[in-house]
JSON list of C-alpha atoms in Angstrom, two decimals:
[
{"chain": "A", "resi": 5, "resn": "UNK", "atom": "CA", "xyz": [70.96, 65.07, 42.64]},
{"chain": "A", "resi": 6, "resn": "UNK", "atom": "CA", "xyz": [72.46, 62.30, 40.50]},
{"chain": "A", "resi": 7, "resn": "UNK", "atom": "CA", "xyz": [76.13, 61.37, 40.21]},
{"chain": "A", "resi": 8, "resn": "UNK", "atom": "CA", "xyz": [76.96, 61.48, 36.86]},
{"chain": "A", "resi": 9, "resn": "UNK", "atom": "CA", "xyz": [78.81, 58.55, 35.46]},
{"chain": "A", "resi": 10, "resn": "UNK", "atom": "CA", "xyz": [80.95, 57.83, 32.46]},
{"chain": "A", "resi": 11, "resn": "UNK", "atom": "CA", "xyz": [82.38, 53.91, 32.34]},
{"chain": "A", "resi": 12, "resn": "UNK", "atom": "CA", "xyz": [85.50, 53.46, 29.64]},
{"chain": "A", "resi": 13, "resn": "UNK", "atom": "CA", "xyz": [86.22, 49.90, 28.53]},
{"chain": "A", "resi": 14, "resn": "UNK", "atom": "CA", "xyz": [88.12, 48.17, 25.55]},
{"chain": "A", "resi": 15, "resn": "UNK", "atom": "CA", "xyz": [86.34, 45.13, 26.48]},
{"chain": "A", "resi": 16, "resn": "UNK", "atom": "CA", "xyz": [82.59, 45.45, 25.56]},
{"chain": "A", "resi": 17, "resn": "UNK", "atom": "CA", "xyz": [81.27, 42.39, 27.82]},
{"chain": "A", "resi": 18, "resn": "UNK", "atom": "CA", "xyz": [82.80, 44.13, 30.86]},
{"chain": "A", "resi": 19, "resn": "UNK", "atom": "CA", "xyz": [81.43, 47.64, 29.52]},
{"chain": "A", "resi": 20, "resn": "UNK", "atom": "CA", "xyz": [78.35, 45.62, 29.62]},
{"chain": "A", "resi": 21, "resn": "UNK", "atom": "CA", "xyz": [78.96, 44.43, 32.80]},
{"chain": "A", "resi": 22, "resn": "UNK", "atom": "CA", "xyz": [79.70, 47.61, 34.46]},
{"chain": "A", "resi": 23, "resn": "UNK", "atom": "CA", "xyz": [76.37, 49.21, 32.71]},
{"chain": "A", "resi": 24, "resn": "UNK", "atom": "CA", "xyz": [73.93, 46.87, 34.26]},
{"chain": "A", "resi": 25, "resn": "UNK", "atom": "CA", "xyz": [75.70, 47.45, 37.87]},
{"chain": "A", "resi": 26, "resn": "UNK", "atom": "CA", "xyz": [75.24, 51.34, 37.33]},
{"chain": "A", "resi": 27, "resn": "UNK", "atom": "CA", "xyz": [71.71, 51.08, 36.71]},
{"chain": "A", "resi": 28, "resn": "UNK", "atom": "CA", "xyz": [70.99, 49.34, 39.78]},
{"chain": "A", "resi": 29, "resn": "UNK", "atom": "CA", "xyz": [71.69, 52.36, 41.47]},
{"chain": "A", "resi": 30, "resn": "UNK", "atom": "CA", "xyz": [68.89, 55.02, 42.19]},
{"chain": "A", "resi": 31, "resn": "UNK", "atom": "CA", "xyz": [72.12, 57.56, 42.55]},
{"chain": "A", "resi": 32, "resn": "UNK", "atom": "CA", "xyz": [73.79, 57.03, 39.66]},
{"chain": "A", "resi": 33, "resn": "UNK", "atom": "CA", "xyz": [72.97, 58.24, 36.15]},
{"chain": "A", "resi": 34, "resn": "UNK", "atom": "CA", "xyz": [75.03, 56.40, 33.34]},
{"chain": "A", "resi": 35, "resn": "UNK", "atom": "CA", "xyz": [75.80, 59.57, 30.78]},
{"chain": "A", "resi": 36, "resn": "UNK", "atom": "CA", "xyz": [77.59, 57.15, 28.18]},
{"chain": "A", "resi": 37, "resn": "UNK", "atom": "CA", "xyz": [79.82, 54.26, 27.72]},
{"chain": "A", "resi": 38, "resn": "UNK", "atom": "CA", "xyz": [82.96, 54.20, 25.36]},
{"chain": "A", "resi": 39, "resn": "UNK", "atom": "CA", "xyz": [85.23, 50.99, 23.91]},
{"chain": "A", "resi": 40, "resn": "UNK", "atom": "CA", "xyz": [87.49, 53.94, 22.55]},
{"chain": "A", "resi": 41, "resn": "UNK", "atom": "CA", "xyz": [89.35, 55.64, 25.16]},
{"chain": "A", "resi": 42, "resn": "UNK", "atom": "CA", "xyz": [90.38, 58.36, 22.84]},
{"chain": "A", "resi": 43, "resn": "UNK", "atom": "CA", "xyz": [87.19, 59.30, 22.15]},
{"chain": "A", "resi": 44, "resn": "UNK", "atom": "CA", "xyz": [86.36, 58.57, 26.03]},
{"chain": "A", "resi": 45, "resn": "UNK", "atom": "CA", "xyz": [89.09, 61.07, 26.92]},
{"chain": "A", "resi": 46, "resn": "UNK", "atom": "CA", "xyz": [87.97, 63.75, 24.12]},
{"chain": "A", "resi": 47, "resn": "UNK", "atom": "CA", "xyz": [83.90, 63.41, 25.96]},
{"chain": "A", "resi": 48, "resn": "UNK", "atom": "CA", "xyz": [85.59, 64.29, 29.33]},
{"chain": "A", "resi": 49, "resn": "UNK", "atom": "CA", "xyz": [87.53, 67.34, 27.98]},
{"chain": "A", "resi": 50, "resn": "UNK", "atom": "CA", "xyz": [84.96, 68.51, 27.02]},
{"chain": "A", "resi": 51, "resn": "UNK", "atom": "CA", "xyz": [81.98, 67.48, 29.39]},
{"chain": "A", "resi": 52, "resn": "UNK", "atom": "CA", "xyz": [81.49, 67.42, 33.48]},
{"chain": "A", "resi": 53, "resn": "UNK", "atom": "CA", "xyz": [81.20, 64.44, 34.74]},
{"chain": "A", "resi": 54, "resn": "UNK", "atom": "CA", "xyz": [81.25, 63.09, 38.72]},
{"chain": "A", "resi": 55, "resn": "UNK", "atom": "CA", "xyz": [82.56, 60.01, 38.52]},
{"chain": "A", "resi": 56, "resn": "UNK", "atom": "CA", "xyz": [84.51, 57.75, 36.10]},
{"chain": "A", "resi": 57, "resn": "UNK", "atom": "CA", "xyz": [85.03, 54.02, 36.09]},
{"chain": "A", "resi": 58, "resn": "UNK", "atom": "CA", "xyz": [87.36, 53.25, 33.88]},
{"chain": "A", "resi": 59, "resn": "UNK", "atom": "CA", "xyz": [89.64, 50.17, 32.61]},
{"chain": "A", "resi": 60, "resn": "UNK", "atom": "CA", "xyz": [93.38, 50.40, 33.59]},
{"chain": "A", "resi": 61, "resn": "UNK", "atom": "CA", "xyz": [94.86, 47.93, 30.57]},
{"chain": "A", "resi": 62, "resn": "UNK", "atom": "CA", "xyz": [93.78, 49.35, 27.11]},
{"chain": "A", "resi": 63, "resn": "UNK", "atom": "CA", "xyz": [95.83, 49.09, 23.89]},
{"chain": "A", "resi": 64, "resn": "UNK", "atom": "CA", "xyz": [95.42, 53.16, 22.99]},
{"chain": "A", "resi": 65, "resn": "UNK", "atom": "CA", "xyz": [95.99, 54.81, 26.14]},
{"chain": "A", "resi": 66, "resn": "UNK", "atom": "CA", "xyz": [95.70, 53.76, 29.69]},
{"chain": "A", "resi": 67, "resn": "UNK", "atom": "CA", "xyz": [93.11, 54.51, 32.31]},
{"chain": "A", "resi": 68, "resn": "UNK", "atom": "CA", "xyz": [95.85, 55.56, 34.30]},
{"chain": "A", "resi": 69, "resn": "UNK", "atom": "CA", "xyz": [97.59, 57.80, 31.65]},
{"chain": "A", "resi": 70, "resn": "UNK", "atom": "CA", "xyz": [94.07, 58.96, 30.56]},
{"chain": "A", "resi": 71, "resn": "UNK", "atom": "CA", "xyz": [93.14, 60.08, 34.20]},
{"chain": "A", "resi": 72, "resn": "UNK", "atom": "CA", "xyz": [96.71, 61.49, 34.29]},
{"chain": "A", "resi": 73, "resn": "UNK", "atom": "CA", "xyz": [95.59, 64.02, 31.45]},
{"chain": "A", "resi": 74, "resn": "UNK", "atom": "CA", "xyz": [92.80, 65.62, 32.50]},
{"chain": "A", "resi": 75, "resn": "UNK", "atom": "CA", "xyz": [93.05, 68.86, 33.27]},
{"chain": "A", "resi": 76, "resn": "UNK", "atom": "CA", "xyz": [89.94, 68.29, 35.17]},
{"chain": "A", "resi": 77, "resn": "UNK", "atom": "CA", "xyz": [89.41, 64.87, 37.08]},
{"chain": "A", "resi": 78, "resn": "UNK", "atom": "CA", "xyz": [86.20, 63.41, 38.53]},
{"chain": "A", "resi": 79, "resn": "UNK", "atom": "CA", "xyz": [86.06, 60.69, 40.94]},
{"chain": "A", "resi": 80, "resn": "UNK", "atom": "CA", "xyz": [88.12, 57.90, 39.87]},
{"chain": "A", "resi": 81, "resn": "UNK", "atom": "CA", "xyz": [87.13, 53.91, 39.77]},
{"chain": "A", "resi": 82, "resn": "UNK", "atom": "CA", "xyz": [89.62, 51.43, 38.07]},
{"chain": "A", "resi": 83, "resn": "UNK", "atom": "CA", "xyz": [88.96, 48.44, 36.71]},
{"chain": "A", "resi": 84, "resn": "UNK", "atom": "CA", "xyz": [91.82, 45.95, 36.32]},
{"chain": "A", "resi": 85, "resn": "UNK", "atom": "CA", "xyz": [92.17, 41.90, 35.29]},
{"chain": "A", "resi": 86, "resn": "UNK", "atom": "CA", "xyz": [95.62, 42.69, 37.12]},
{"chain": "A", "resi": 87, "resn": "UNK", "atom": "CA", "xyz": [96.59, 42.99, 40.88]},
{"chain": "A", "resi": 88, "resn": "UNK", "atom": "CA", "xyz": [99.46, 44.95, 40.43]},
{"chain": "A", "resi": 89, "resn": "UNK", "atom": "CA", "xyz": [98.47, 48.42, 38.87]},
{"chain": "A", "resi": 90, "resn": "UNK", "atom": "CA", "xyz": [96.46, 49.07, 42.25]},
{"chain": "A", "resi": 91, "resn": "UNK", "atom": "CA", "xyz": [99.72, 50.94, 43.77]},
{"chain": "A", "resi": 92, "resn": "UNK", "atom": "CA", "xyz": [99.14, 52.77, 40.68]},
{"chain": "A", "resi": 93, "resn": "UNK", "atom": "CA", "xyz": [95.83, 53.33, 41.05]},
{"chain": "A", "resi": 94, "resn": "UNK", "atom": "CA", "xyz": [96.73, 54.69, 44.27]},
{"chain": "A", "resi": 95, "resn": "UNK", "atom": "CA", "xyz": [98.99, 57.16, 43.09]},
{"chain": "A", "resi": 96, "resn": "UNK", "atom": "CA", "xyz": [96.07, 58.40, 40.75]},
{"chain": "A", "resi": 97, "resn": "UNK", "atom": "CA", "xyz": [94.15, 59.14, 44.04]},
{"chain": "A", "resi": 98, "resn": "UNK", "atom": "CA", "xyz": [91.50, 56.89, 42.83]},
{"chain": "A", "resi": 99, "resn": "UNK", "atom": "CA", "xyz": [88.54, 56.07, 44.88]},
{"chain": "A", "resi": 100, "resn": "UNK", "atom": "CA", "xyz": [88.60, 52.46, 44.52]},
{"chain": "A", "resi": 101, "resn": "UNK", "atom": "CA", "xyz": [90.31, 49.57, 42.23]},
{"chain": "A", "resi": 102, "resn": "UNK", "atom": "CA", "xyz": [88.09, 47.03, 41.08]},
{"chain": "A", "resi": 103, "resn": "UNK", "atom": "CA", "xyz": [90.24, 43.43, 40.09]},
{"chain": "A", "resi": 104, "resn": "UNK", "atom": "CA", "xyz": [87.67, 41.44, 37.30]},
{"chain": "A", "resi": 105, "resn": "UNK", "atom": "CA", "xyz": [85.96, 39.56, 36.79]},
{"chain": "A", "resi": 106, "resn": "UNK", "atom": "CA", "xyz": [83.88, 42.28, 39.15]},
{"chain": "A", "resi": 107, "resn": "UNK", "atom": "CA", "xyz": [81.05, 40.22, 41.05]},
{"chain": "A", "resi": 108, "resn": "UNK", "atom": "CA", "xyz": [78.33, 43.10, 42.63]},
{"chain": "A", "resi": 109, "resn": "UNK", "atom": "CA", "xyz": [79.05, 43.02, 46.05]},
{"chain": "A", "resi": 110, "resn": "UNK", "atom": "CA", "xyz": [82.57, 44.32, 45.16]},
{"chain": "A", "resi": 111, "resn": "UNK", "atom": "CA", "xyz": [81.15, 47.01, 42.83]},
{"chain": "A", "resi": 112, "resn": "UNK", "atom": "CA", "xyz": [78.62, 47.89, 46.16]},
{"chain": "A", "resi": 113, "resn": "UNK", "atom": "CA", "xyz": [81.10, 48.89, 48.35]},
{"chain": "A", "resi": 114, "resn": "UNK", "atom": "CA", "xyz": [83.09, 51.34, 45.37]},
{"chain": "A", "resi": 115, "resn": "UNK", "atom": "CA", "xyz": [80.14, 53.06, 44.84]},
{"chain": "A", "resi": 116, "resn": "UNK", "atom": "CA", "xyz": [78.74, 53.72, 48.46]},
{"chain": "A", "resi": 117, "resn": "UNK", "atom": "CA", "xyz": [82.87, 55.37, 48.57]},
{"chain": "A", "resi": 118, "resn": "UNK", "atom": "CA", "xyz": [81.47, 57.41, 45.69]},
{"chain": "A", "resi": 119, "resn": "UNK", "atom": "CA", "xyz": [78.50, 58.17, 47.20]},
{"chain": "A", "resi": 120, "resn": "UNK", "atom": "CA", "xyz": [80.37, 59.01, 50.58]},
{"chain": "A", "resi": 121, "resn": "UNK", "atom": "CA", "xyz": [82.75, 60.91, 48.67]},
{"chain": "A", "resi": 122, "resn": "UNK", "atom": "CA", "xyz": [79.96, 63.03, 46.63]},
{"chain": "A", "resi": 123, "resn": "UNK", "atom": "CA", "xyz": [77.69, 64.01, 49.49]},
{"chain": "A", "resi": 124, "resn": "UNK", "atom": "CA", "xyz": [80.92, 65.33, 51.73]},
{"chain": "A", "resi": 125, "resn": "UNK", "atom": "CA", "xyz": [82.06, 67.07, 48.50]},
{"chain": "A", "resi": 126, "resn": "UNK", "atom": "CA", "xyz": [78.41, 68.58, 48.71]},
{"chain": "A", "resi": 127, "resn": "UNK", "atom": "CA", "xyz": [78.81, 69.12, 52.69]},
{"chain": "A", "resi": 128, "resn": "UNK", "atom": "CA", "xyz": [81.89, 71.47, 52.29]},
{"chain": "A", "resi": 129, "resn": "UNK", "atom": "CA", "xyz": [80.69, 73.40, 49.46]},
{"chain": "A", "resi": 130, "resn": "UNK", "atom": "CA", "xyz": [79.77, 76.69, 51.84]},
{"chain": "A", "resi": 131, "resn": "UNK", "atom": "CA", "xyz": [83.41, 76.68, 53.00]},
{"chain": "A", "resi": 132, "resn": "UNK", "atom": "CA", "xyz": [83.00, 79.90, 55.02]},
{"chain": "A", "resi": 133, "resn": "UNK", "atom": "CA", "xyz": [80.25, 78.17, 57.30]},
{"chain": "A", "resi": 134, "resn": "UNK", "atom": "CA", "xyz": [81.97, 74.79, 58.12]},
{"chain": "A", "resi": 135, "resn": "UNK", "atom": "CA", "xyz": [84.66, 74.47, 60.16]},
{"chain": "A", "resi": 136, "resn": "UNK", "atom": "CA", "xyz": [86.05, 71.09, 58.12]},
{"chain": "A", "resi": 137, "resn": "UNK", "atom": "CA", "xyz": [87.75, 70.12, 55.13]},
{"chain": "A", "resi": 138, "resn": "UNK", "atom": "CA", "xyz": [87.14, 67.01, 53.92]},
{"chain": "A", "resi": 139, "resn": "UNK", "atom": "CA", "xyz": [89.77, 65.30, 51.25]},
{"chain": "A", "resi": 140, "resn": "UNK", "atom": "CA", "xyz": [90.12, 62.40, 49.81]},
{"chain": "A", "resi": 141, "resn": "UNK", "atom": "CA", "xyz": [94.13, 60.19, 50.84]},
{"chain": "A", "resi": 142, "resn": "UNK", "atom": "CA", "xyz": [95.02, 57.06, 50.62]},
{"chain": "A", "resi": 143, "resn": "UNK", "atom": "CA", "xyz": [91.82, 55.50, 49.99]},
{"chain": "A", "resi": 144, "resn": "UNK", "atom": "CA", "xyz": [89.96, 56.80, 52.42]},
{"chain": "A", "resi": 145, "resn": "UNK", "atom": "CA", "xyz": [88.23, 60.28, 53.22]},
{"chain": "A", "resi": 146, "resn": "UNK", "atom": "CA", "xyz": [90.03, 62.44, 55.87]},
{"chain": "A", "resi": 147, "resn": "UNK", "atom": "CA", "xyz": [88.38, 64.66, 58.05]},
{"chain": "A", "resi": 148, "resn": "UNK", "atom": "CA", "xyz": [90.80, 68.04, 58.81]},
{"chain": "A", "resi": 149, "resn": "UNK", "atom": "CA", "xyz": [89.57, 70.88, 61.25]},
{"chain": "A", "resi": 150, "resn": "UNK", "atom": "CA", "xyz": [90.25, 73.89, 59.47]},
{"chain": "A", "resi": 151, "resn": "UNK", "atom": "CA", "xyz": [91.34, 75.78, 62.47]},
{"chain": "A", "resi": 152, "resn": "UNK", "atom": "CA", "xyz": [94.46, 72.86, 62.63]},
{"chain": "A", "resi": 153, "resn": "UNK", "atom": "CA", "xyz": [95.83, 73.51, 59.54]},
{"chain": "A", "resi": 154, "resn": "UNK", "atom": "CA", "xyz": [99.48, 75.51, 60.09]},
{"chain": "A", "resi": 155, "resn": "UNK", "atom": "CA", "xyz": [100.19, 75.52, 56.36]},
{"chain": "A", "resi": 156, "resn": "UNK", "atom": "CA", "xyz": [99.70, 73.71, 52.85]},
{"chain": "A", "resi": 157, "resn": "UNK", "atom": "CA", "xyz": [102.89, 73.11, 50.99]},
{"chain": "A", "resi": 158, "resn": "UNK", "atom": "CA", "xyz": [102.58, 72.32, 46.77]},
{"chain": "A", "resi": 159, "resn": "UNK", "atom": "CA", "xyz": [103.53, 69.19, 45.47]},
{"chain": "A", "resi": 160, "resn": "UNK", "atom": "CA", "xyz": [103.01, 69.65, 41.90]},
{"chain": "A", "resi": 161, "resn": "UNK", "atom": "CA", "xyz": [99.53, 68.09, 41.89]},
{"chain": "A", "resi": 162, "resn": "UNK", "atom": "CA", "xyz": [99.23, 67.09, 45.42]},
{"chain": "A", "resi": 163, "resn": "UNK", "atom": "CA", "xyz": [99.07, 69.34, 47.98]},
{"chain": "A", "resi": 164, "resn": "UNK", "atom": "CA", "xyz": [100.08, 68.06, 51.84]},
{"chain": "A", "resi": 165, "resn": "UNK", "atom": "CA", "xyz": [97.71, 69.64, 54.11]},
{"chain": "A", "resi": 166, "resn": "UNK", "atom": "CA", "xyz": [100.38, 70.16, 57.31]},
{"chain": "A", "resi": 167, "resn": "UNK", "atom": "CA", "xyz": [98.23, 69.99, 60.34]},
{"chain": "A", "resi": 168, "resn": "UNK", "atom": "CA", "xyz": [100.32, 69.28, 63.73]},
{"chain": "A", "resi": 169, "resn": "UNK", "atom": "CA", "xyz": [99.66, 65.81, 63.05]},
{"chain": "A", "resi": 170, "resn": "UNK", "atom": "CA", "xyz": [103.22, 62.71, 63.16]},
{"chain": "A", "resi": 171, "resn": "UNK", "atom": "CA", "xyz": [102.61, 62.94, 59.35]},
{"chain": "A", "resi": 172, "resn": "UNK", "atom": "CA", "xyz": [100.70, 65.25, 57.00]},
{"chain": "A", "resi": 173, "resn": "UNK", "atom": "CA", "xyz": [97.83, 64.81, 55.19]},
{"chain": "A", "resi": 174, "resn": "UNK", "atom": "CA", "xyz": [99.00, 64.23, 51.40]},
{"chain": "A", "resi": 175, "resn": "UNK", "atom": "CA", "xyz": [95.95, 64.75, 48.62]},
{"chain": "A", "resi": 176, "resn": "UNK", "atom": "CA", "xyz": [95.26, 65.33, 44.86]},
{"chain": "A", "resi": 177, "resn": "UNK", "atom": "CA", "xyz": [94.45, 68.87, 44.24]},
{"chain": "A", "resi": 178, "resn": "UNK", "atom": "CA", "xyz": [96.86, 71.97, 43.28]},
{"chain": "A", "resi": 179, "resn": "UNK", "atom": "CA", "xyz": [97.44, 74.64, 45.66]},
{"chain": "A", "resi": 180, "resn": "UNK", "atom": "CA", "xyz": [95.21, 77.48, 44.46]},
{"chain": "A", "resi": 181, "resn": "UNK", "atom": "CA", "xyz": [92.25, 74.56, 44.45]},
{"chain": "A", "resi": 182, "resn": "UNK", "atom": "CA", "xyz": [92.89, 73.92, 48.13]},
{"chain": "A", "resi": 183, "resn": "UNK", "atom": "CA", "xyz": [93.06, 78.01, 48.75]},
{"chain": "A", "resi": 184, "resn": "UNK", "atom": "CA", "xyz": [89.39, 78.35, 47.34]},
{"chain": "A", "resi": 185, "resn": "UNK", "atom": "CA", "xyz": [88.50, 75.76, 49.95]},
{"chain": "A", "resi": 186, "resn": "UNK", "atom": "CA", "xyz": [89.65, 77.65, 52.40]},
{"chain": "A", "resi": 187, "resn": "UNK", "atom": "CA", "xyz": [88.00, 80.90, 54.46]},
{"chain": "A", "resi": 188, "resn": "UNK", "atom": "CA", "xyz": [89.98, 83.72, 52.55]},
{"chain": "A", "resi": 189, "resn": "UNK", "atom": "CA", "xyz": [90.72, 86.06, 55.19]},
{"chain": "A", "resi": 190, "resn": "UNK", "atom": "CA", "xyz": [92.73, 83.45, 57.48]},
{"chain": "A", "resi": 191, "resn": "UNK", "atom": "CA", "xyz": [94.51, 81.49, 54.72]},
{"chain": "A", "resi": 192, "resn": "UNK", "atom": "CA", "xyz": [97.11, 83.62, 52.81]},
{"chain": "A", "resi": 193, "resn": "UNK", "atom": "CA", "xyz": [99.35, 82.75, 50.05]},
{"chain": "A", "resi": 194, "resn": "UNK", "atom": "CA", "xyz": [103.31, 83.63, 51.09]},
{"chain": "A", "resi": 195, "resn": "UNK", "atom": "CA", "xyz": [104.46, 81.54, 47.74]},
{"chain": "A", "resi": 196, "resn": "UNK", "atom": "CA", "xyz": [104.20, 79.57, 44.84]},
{"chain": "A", "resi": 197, "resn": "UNK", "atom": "CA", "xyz": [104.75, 76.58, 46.99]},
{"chain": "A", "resi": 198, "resn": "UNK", "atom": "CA", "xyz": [102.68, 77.77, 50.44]},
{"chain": "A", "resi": 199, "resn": "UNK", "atom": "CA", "xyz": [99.54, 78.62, 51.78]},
{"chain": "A", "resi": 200, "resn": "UNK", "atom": "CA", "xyz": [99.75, 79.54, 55.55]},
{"chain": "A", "resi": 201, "resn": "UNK", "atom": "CA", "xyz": [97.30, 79.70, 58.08]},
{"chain": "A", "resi": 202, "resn": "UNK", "atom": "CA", "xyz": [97.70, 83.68, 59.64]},
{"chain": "A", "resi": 203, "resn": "UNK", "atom": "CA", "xyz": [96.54, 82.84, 63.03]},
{"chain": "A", "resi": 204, "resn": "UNK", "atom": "CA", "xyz": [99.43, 80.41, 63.22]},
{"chain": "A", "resi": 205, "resn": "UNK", "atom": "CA", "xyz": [101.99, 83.12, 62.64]},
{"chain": "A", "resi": 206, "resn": "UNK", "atom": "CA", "xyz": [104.63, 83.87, 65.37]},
{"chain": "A", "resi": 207, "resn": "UNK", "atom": "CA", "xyz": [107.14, 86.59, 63.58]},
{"chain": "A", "resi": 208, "resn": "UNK", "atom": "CA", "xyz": [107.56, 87.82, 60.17]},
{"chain": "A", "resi": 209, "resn": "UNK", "atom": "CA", "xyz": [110.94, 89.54, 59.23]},
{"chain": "A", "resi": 210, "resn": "UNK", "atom": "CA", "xyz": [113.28, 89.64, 56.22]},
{"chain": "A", "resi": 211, "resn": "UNK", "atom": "CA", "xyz": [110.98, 88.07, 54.15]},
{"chain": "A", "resi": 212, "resn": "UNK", "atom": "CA", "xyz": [110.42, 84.81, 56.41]},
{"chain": "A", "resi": 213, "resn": "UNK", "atom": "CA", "xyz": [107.56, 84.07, 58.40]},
{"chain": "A", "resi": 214, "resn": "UNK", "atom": "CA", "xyz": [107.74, 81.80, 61.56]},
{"chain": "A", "resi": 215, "resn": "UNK", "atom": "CA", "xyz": [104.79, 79.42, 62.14]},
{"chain": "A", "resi": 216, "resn": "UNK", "atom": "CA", "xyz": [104.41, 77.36, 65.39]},
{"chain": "A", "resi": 217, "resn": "UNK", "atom": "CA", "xyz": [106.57, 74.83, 63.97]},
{"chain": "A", "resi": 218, "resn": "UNK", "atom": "CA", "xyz": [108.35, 76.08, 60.71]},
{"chain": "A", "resi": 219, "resn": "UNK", "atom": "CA", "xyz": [109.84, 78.88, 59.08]},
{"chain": "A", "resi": 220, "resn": "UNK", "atom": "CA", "xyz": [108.77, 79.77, 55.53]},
{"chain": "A", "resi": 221, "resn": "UNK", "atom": "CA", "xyz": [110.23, 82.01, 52.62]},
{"chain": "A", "resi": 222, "resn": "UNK", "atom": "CA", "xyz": [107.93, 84.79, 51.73]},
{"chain": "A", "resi": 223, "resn": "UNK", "atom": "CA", "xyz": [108.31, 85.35, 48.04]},
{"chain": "A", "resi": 224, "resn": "UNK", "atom": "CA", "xyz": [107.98, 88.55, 46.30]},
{"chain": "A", "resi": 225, "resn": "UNK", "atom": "CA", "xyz": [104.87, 88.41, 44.62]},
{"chain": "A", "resi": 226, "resn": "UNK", "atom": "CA", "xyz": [103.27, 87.92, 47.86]},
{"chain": "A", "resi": 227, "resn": "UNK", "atom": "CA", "xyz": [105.28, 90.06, 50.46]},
{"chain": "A", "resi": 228, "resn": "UNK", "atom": "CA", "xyz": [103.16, 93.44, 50.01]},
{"chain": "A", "resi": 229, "resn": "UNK", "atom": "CA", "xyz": [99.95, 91.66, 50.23]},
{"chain": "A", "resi": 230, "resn": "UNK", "atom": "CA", "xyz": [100.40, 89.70, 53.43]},
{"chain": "A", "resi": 231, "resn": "UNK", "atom": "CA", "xyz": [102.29, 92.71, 55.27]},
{"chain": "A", "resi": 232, "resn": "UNK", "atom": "CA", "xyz": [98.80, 94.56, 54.19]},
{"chain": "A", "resi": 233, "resn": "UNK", "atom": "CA", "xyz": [96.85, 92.36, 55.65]},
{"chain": "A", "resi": 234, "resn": "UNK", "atom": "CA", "xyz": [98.71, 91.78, 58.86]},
{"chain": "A", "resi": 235, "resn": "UNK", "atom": "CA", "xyz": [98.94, 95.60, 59.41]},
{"chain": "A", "resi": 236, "resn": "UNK", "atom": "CA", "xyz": [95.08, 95.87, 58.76]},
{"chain": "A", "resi": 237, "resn": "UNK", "atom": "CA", "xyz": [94.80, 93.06, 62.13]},
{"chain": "A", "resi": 238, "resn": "UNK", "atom": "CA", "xyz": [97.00, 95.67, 64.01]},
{"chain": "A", "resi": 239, "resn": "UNK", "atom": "CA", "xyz": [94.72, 98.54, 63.43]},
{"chain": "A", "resi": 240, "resn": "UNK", "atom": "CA", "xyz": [91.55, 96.50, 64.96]}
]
């Protein structure tokens, strides 16, 4: 299977450029090309791609404000004449920042992260039937056991992925995304802001649940459906 690719540059040379890299690749299949990230932003909307390189600097919109907007966001390469929009790059989750003028050994090593990144995406699809997550933070892919995982707190569009670890592991991806990763019958939702893991619960009472490590609000919505469950694990 191919890894569809859409490349977005004001700057047709370096559109150029970035074409004739892509089609060195037996992996990648170049859908189209766009100098007009408007219209490169209205092709996304309303098409599914995998993986998107795409200029930061553009006198419309930019990449970074255009990545920010889709509802919908496939793997991310920037492409920058400047050093200093990598931090934001970074806060875009993006696989890779590429500075120009891009020679091909650079480009190489962004798309074998694609390509890494695309066949562990594959790897977890049958959630129920692996026992890891993997996610994409800070650059790198991050292996979780799903077992570890106490609980998943919201972050807007992050999600961090608490899992007894010094620090936890902070991704792009909203919480009910991360819950349809997850084997349904041992992750619950308790609240707009948490996912627990049930076999890490100690108590619930009074509408707060006690983890190995935390206590969490149980919210309304959610109450009757997790008191449900957890009665259903008392009569087996």
């Amino acid at each position: 299977m191919k890894i569809k690719c859409v490349a977005i540059d004001d700057e047709p040379l370096a559109l150029q450029l970035l074409s004739g890299y892509i089609s060195q690749f037996a992996e990648l299949q170049l859908v189209q090309t766009f100098e007009d990230a408007i219209a490169g932003a209205e092709f996304l909307r309303n098409n599914k791609i995998d993986l998107l390189f795409i200029d930061i600097n553009m006198p419309d919109i930019s990449g970074i404000e255009l990545v920010k907007a889709l509802d919908t966001k496939p793997m991310v390469i920037f492409t920058t004449a400047y050093k200093k929009f990598a931090f934001e790059g970074f806060e875009q989750e993006a696989l890779d920042y590429l500075l120009k003028p891009i020679d091909m050994k650079r480009f190489t090593k962004g798309v074998e992260k694609a390509i890494d990144h695309y066949q562990y995406k594959l790897s977890t699809k049958d959630k129920l039937q692996n026992e890891s997550l993997y996610v994409y933070s800070e650059y790198k892919i991050v292996k979780i056991n799903i077992p570890e995982i106490e609980y998943i707190e919201s972050m807007e569009d992050y999600v961090k992925i608490h899992v007894g670890q010094p620090k936890p592991v902070i991704t792009l991806m909203p919480l009910k995304k991360a819950l349809e990763k997850l084997p349904q019958d041992v992750f619950k939702r308790i609240h707009r802001s948490y996912v627990i893991n049930i076999n890490k619960i100690r108590s619930v009472q009074n509408r707060r649940v006690q983890l190995n490590t935390i206590e969490l609000p149980i919210s309304d919505t959610y109450i009757d459906n997790l008191r449900d469950h957890l009665k259903g694990k008392l009569k087996g």
